[in-house]
Coordinates of C-alpha atoms in Angstrom, one line a residue:
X11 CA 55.9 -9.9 -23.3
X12 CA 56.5 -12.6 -21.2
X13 CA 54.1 -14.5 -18.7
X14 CA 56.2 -16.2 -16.2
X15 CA 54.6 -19.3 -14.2
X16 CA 56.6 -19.3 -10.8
X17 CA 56.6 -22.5 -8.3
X18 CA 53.6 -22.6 -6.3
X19 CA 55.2 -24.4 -3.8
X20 CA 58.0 -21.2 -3.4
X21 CA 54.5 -19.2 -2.8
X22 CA 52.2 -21.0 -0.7
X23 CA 51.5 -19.3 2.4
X24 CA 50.4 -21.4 5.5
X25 CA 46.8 -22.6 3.9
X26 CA 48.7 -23.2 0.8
X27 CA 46.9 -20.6 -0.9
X28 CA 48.7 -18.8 -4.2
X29 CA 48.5 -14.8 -3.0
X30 CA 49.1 -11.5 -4.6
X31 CA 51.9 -10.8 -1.7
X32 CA 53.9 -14.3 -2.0
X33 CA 53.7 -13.7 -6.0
X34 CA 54.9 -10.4 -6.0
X35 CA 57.8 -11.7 -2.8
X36 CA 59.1 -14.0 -5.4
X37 CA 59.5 -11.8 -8.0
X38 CA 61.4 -9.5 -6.2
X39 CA 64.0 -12.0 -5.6
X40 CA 63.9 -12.2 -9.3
X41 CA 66.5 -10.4 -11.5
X42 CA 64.2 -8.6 -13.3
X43 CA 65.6 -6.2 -15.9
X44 CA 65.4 -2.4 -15.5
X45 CA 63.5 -0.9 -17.6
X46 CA 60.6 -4.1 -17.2
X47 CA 56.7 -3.6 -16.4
X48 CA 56.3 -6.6 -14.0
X49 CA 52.4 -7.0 -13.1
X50 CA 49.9 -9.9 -12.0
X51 CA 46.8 -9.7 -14.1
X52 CA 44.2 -12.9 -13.0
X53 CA 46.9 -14.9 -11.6
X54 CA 49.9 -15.0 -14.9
X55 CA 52.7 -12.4 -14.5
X56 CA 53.5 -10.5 -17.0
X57 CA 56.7 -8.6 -18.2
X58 CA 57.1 -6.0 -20.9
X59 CA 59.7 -3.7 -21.9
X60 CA 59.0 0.2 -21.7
X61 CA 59.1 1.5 -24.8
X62 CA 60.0 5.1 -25.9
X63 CA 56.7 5.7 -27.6
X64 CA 55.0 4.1 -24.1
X65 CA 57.3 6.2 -22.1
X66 CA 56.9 9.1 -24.2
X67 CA 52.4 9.3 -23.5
X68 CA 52.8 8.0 -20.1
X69 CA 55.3 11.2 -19.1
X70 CA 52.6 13.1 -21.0
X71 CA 49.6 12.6 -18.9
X72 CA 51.8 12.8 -15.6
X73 CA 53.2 16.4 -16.9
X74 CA 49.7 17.4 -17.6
X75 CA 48.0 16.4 -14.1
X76 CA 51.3 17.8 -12.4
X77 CA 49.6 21.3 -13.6
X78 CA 46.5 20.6 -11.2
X79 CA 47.8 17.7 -9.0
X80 CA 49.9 17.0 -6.0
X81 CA 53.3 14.9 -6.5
X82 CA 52.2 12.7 -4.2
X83 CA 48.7 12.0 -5.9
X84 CA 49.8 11.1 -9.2
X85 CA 51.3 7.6 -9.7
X86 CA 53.4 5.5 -12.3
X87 CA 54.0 1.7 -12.2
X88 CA 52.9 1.4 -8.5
X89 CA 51.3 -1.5 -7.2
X90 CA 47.6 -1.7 -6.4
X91 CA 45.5 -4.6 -6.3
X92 CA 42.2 -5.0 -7.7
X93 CA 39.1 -6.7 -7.5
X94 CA 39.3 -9.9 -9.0
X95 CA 41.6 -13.3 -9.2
X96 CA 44.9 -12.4 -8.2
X97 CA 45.1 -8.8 -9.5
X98 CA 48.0 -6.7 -8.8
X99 CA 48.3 -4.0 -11.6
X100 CA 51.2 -1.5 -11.9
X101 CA 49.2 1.0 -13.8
X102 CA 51.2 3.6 -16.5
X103 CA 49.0 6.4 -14.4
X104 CA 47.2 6.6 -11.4
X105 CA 45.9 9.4 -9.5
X106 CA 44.6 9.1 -6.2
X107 CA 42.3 10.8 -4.2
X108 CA 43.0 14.3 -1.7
X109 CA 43.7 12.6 1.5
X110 CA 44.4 8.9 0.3
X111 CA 46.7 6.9 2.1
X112 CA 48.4 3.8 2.2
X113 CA 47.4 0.6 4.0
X114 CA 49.4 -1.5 6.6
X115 CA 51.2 -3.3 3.8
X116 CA 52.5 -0.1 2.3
X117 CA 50.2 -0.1 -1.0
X118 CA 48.0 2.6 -2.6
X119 CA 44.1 1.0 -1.7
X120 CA 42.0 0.9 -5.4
X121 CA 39.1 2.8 -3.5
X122 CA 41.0 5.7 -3.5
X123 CA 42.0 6.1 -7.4
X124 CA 40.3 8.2 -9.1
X125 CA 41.8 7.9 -12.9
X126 CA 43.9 5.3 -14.4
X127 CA 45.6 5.6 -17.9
X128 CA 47.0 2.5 -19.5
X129 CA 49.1 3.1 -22.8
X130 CA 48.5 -0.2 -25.2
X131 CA 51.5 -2.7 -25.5
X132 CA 51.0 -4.9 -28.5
X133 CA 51.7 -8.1 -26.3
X134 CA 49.4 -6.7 -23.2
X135 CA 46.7 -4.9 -24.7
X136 CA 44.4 -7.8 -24.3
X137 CA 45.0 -7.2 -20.4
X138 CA 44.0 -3.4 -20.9
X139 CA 40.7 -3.5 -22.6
X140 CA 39.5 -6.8 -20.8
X141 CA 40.2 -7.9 -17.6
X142 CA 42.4 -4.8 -16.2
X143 CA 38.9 -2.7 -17.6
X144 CA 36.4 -5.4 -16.0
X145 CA 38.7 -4.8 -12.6
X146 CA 38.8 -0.9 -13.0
X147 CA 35.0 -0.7 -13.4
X148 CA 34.6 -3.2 -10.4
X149 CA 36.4 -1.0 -8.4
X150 CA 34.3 1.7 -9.4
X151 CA 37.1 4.2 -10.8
X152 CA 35.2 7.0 -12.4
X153 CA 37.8 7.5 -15.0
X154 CA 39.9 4.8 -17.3
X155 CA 41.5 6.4 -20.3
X156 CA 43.1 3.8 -23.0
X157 CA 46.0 5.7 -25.4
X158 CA 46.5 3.1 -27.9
X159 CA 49.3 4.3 -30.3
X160 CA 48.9 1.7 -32.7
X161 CA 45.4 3.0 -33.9
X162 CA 46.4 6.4 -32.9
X163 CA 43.2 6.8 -30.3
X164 CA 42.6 7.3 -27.0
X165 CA 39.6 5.4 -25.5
X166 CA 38.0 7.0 -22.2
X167 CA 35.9 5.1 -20.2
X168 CA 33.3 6.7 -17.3
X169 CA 31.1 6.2 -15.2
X170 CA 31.7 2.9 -13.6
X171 CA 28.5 -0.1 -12.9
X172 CA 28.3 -3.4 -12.1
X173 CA 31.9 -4.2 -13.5
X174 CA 31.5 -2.2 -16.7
X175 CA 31.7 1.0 -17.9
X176 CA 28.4 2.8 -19.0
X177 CA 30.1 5.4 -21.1
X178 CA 32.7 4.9 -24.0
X179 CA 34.3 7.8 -25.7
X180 CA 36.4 7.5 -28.5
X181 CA 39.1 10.3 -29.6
X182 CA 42.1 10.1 -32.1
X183 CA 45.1 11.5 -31.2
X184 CA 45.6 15.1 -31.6
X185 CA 42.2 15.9 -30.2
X186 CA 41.5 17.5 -27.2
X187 CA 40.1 15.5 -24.5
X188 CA 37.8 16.5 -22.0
X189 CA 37.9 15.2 -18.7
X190 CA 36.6 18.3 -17.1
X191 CA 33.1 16.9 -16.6
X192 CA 34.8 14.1 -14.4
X193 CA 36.6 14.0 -10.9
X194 CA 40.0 14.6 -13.0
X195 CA 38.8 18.1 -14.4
X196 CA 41.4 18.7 -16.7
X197 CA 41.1 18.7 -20.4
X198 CA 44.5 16.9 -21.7
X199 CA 45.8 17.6 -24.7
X200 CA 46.9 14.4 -27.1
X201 CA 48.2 16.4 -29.9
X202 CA 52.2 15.2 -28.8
X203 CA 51.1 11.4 -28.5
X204 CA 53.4 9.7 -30.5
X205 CA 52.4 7.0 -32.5
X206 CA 53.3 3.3 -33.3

């Protein structure tokens, strides 16, 4: 992982103000790798490499939402800002609502996702189960589902109040796991997860 600080003065719009936009302008003029994550979680960029074991669950739950969902619903390292300091998450899977569209600026709105999916990095995985969860919840997306493959669990998180998550539900991999209670209504199955 690495958090880069950029120049606030390269980035300060006309009020001086550090923004999501100007961040995310600068980095683009960056030569960032292929194959790098690049998001803004409260404010401090972070890069990671994808890994094959990442790559491996993240193609997973896309496959297995492809069976019910829409191409053009289901997301992978998009951008879409969040509630919260200087959020601008590219999230390993987002789907988004029937009907969603994007705003004047071109980006996916967070009112409209309905699941996120996050597979756990070693150096970001602080990110995932605190303040990328906090933002989620404040948001109010009904569904965020944690693979970490270093435990070998998925956590699934629902129903979504005052920036928290009233209902926790802990599976190991290999286990079914059943969304089909939720807006996703698909069970997925875990049983290919590699682990870590």
């Amino acid at each position: 992982m690495t958090v880069m600080a950029i120049d606030r003065i390269e980035m300060a719009d006309s009020s001086d103000e550090l923004t999501l936009d100007a961040m995310f302008e600068a980095l683009e003029k960056m030569p960032v790798p292929e194959g790098i994550k690049v998001e803004i979680v409260e404010g401090n960029i972070f890069m990671s490499p994808q890994r094959d074991t990442h790559w491996d669950i993240t193609l997973d739950v896309v496959e297995q939402l492809r069976t019910q969902y829409a191409r053009k619903r289901v997301k992978s390292d998009v951008r879409i800002d969040y509630p919260g300091h200087l959020n601008g998450f590219a999230t390993d899977v987002t789907l988004v609502a029937e009907g969603a569209a994007k705003n004047d600026k071109g980006l996916w709105l967070c009112q409209d996702v309905e699941f996120v999916a996050e597979v756990i990095s070693k150096s970001t995985k602080g990110n995932d189960y605190g303040p990328k969860k906090a933002a989620y919840a404040t948001a109010e997306v009904p569904v965020y589902l944690i693979a970490d493959p270093y435990t070998g669990q998925c956590h699934l998180f629902t129903q979504p109040k005052d920036g928290d998550y009233l209902t926790t539900l802990t599976v190991p991999f290999g286990a079914k796991l059943d969304l089909t209670n939720t807006v996703v209504g698909v069970t997925l199955e875990t049983d290919e997860f590699p682990r870590d």
